[in-house]
Coordinates of C-alpha atoms in Angstrom, one line a residue:
I1 CA 7.7 -26.5 7.4
V2 CA 4.8 -24.8 6.0
N3 CA 7.2 -23.1 3.6
V4 CA 8.1 -26.5 2.2
L5 CA 4.4 -27.7 2.0
H6 CA 2.9 -24.8 0.1
D7 CA 3.1 -23.8 -3.5
R8 CA 4.2 -20.1 -3.5
M9 CA 3.0 -19.7 -7.1
T10 CA -0.5 -20.7 -6.3
E11 CA -1.1 -20.5 -2.6
C12 CA -0.7 -17.8 0.2
R13 CA 0.5 -18.5 3.7
Y14 CA -1.8 -16.3 6.1
L15 CA 0.1 -15.5 9.3
K16 CA -3.1 -14.6 11.0
P17 CA -6.7 -15.3 10.0
I18 CA -8.3 -13.1 7.1
E19 CA -11.4 -11.4 7.2
S20 CA -12.1 -11.0 3.6
F21 CA -10.4 -12.1 0.0
D22 CA -10.6 -8.3 -1.0
H23 CA -6.8 -7.7 -1.6
G24 CA -7.2 -4.1 -2.7
F25 CA -5.3 -4.2 -5.8
R26 CA -6.3 -5.2 -9.4
P27 CA -4.4 -8.1 -11.4
E28 CA -2.6 -7.3 -14.4
N29 CA -3.7 -8.2 -17.7
W30 CA -2.4 -11.5 -19.0
F31 CA -0.9 -12.2 -22.2
E32 CA 0.4 -15.3 -24.2
V33 CA 4.3 -16.4 -24.8
D34 CA 4.7 -18.4 -27.9
V35 CA 7.2 -20.8 -26.6
M36 CA 6.0 -23.3 -29.3
K37 CA 7.3 -21.0 -32.1
N38 CA 10.0 -19.0 -30.6
G39 CA 11.1 -21.6 -27.6
R40 CA 13.7 -20.3 -24.7
A41 CA 14.2 -17.0 -26.6
A42 CA 10.3 -16.1 -26.1
L43 CA 10.7 -16.6 -22.3
E44 CA 13.9 -14.7 -22.1
D45 CA 12.4 -12.0 -24.1
V46 CA 9.2 -11.6 -21.8
N47 CA 11.3 -11.9 -18.9
K48 CA 13.2 -8.7 -20.0
K49 CA 10.1 -6.9 -20.6
L50 CA 8.7 -7.7 -17.0

């Protein structure tokens, strides 16, 4: 039931208690996708690049 209740995009499920929030990796740089100008094509293009 936990898999249904949490948002996988913004929340993590921990199977055992954590001791630190240090996860050991650096986040990637963010960037903007201009969907107002290029619509769906902008999303499809960035999806191919990722």
